[in-house]
Amino acid sequence: MGQRHREQREMETRERVAGETGSAAWPGLSDPAHDSQRLFRQILGAMSEPGTLETLAVPVPPSDALGAALWGVVLTLCDLETRVWIAADLDSPALRQALTFHTGARITDDPESADFALLTHESFDPQTSFALGSDTYPDRGTTLMVAVERLANVGPSMLSGPGIETTRALDIGDTAGCRALMDRLAANRASFPQGLDMIFGCGARLAAVPRSTRVTRADAKEVN
Amino acid sequence: MNGYNFAYLDEQTKRMIRRALLKAVAIPGYQVPFGGREMPMPYGWGTGGVQLTASILGADDILKVIDQGADDTTNAVSIRHFFQRVAGVETTTATTAADVIQTRHRIPETPLRAGQILVFQVPIPEPLRFIEPSEQETRLMHALEEYGVMHVKLYEDIARYGHIATTYAYPVKVDGRYVMDPSPIPKFDNPKLDGNPALMLFGAGREKRLYAIPPHTRVESLDFEDHPFEIQRWEHACALCGSDHSYLDEVITDDQGGRMFVCSDTDYCQSRRGEVA
Ligand SMILES: [Zn+2]
């Protein structure tokens, strides 16, 4: 089978899959310039004041595993200059196609080359080798977008540091994955300025915890 | 607005700057490289600040632009008109009414509030540049927290003048980690960087670097135990509003050598005099 023929076949397959899985239902921004500006200011606010909750007005995607808020972050920040890694539990032909169609982002299987990673608290694995940035270019790291069990400003996890006047409580859920995520964030201090920045989504709600944040648990002496 | 994208920059450039801004906020005081674009104004006119403002500004924002504290200098007026034209935003001279404030060389006297964003125009982002011209070397010095040379430079001042002679672009340490150039603000403004409830963003157009201080972040001016950091003080009060606690400019009033001291922050001075700006 010739190369052109194969490409043609692949394209037809993609279109058929798109038709069957309804990727057309993954919505874009109705007014890209103004919607993305508004969403970016909310994301910037969330990253600047770690743990604060933002509610994003974004068209709801057909799969609720990712959630509207994180889909809004994808639409706001991803484009053809970015690489996106997708965890197995979120991965689908429909999401891949919607991501490519709406943003042009390249999808990668290598977490270390990803600018953004899409995952859930259930698929979070502390062993996944996301990019932490280098000591001279710490910004060159993967930003995690994680769908979590819930988002609320209650204990026992307490945040402090830049963007927080005293302390702020943040609860992302009770699952093993949620605990592992908070533990991973707490570990950022030891590797700073290298580290992982995380944006959490739960439905239309969003919160962020960058690597500069100190994370402690009220029910433990200190999370390491 | 015809012929322009909203706020001048194309969407892809804005996204690239926005991604860099999030990293800058996540690593306070660290200089993030960004692929800056040519702007329709010369570099000395704050193209770095203009690109950041263009990337964050929304149609509902109220914008204030100041140059050395004043809203009415050529630089401030032209940037304000630029954003009125390309983004159709409302502008103001009142610090309290502004959502976004782009500034060159000052931080407003009126305390900023949560939710406001202050965008600084930065000529030289690297505080170690005058000690080490190589970008590769300064990156390494930041990585290793090799900031001893910075203290040596300040201490040479003390040896020579009996005090630290640096009066503007006075280096700070952000959240106990990165040494940062706060842009050429007078050191009088340095204490306002510490624990400020507003988000502060810094953009250098020529060198294509941006950096940030999130709200409520610890920012210390470098100093020595025997020579603690001090801000400028004046023997005079403002000749116009009587303020004895604001940054004053000396103004020549006539050709007979007459002079007076007035607030450099024109909005602050006018509001103290009960005038409507
Ligand atoms: Zn005055």
PDB file of C-alpha atoms in Angstrom, chain A residues 33-34 36-37 40-41 43-44 47-49 76-82 116 135-139 141 143 162-165 192-193 197 210-212 214, chain B residues 6 11-12 15-16 18-19 21-23 25-28 30 32-33 55-59 61 100 117 139-140 143 175 177-178 199 214-218:
ATOM      1  CA  ALA A  33     -10.291  36.349  21.362  1.00  0.00           C
ATOM      2  CA  HIS A  34     -12.538  37.574  24.161  1.00  0.00           C
ATOM      3  CA  SER A  36      -9.801  33.118  25.932  1.00  0.00           C
ATOM      4  CA  GLN A  37      -8.838  36.483  27.463  1.00  0.00           C
ATOM      5  CA  PHE A  40      -6.892  33.339  30.936  1.00  0.00           C
ATOM      6  CA  ARG A  41      -7.455  36.036  33.555  1.00  0.00           C
ATOM      7  CA  ILE A  43      -6.441  30.930  35.223  1.00  0.00           C
ATOM      8  CA  LEU A  44      -3.867  33.648  35.977  1.00  0.00           C
ATOM      9  CA  MET A  47      -2.191  30.466  39.651  1.00  0.00           C
ATOM     10  CA  SER A  48      -1.387  33.819  41.327  1.00  0.00           C
ATOM     11  CA  GLU A  49      -3.470  33.010  44.404  1.00  0.00           C
ATOM     12  CA  THR A  76      -7.151  28.884  26.226  1.00  0.00           C
ATOM     13  CA  LEU A  77      -3.527  27.735  26.475  1.00  0.00           C
ATOM     14  CA  CYS A  78      -2.902  25.025  23.880  1.00  0.00           C
ATOM     15  CA  ASP A  79      -1.982  25.628  20.253  1.00  0.00           C
ATOM     16  CA  LEU A  80       0.274  24.193  17.571  1.00  0.00           C
ATOM     17  CA  GLU A  81       3.357  25.220  19.570  1.00  0.00           C
ATOM     18  CA  THR A  82       2.408  22.954  22.480  1.00  0.00           C
ATOM     19  CA  PHE A 116       0.629  20.029  29.318  1.00  0.00           C
ATOM     20  CA  ASP A 135      18.008  24.389  36.993  1.00  0.00           C
ATOM     21  CA  THR A 136      18.755  27.167  34.482  1.00  0.00           C
ATOM     22  CA  TYR A 137      15.368  26.992  32.705  1.00  0.00           C
ATOM     23  CA  PRO A 138      12.930  25.812  35.385  1.00  0.00           C
ATOM     24  CA  ASP A 139      10.024  27.136  33.296  1.00  0.00           C
ATOM     25  CA  GLY A 141       8.302  21.912  32.720  1.00  0.00           C
ATOM     26  CA  THR A 143       1.888  21.809  33.608  1.00  0.00           C
ATOM     27  CA  PRO A 162       3.464  33.391  47.375  1.00  0.00           C
ATOM     28  CA  GLY A 163      -0.096  34.424  46.525  1.00  0.00           C
ATOM     29  CA  ILE A 164      -1.417  33.509  49.977  1.00  0.00           C
ATOM     30  CA  GLU A 165      -1.611  36.109  52.735  1.00  0.00           C
ATOM     31  CA  PHE A 192      12.487  24.190  43.701  1.00  0.00           C
ATOM     32  CA  PRO A 193      12.868  25.982  41.293  1.00  0.00           C
ATOM     33  CA  ASP A 197       2.658  23.148  38.547  1.00  0.00           C
ATOM     34  CA  PRO A 210       2.170  26.109  41.518  1.00  0.00           C
ATOM     35  CA  ARG A 211       5.532  24.748  42.650  1.00  0.00           C
ATOM     36  CA  SER A 212       6.147  27.804  44.867  1.00  0.00           C
ATOM     37  CA  ARG A 214       4.146  25.048  50.590  1.00  0.00           C
TER      38      ARG A 214
ATOM     39  CA  PHE B   6      -8.146  42.808  19.660  1.00  0.00           C
ATOM     40  CA  GLU B  11      -3.991  35.180  19.354  1.00  0.00           C
ATOM     41  CA  GLN B  12      -1.032  32.831  19.045  1.00  0.00           C
ATOM     42  CA  ARG B  15      -1.182  32.470  24.106  1.00  0.00           C
ATOM     43  CA  MET B  16       2.601  32.158  24.083  1.00  0.00           C
ATOM     44  CA  ARG B  18       0.108  33.854  28.616  1.00  0.00           C
ATOM     45  CA  ARG B  19       1.808  30.466  29.012  1.00  0.00           C
ATOM     46  CA  LEU B  21       3.156  34.427  32.454  1.00  0.00           C
ATOM     47  CA  LEU B  22       1.790  31.363  34.249  1.00  0.00           C
ATOM     48  CA  LYS B  23       5.331  29.976  34.592  1.00  0.00           C
ATOM     49  CA  VAL B  25       3.888  33.401  38.493  1.00  0.00           C
ATOM     50  CA  ALA B  26       4.736  29.794  39.457  1.00  0.00           C
ATOM     51  CA  ILE B  27       8.430  30.699  39.886  1.00  0.00           C
ATOM     52  CA  PRO B  28       8.355  34.177  41.456  1.00  0.00           C
ATOM     53  CA  TYR B  30      12.551  34.050  37.743  1.00  0.00           C
ATOM     54  CA  VAL B  32      11.000  33.530  31.670  1.00  0.00           C
ATOM     55  CA  PRO B  33      12.145  33.926  28.040  1.00  0.00           C
ATOM     56  CA  SER B  55      -1.962  39.711  26.520  1.00  0.00           C
ATOM     57  CA  ILE B  56      -3.964  40.200  29.701  1.00  0.00           C
ATOM     58  CA  LEU B  57      -6.260  43.117  28.850  1.00  0.00           C
ATOM     59  CA  GLY B  58      -9.995  42.525  28.364  1.00  0.00           C
ATOM     60  CA  ALA B  59     -12.657  44.728  26.831  1.00  0.00           C
ATOM     61  CA  ASP B  61     -10.858  46.429  31.922  1.00  0.00           C
ATOM     62  CA  VAL B 100      -4.628  47.158  34.986  1.00  0.00           C
ATOM     63  CA  ILE B 117      -2.497  44.022  38.050  1.00  0.00           C
ATOM     64  CA  ARG B 139      21.447  31.851  34.435  1.00  0.00           C
ATOM     65  CA  LEU B 140      23.949  29.599  36.196  1.00  0.00           C
ATOM     66  CA  ALA B 143      20.488  28.431  39.438  1.00  0.00           C
ATOM     67  CA  ASP B 175      10.319  34.732  48.372  1.00  0.00           C
ATOM     68  CA  ARG B 177      15.048  32.666  46.365  1.00  0.00           C
ATOM     69  CA  TYR B 178      15.539  34.734  43.183  1.00  0.00           C
ATOM     70  CA  LEU B 199      -0.249  40.953  41.045  1.00  0.00           C
ATOM     71  CA  PRO B 214       2.356  37.158  42.904  1.00  0.00           C
ATOM     72  CA  PRO B 215       0.201  38.935  45.504  1.00  0.00           C
ATOM     73  CA  HIS B 216       1.284  38.638  49.141  1.00  0.00           C
ATOM     74  CA  THR B 217       4.830  37.592  48.273  1.00  0.00           C
ATOM     75  CA  ARG B 218       7.807  38.264  50.521  1.00  0.00           C
TER      76      ARG B 218
END
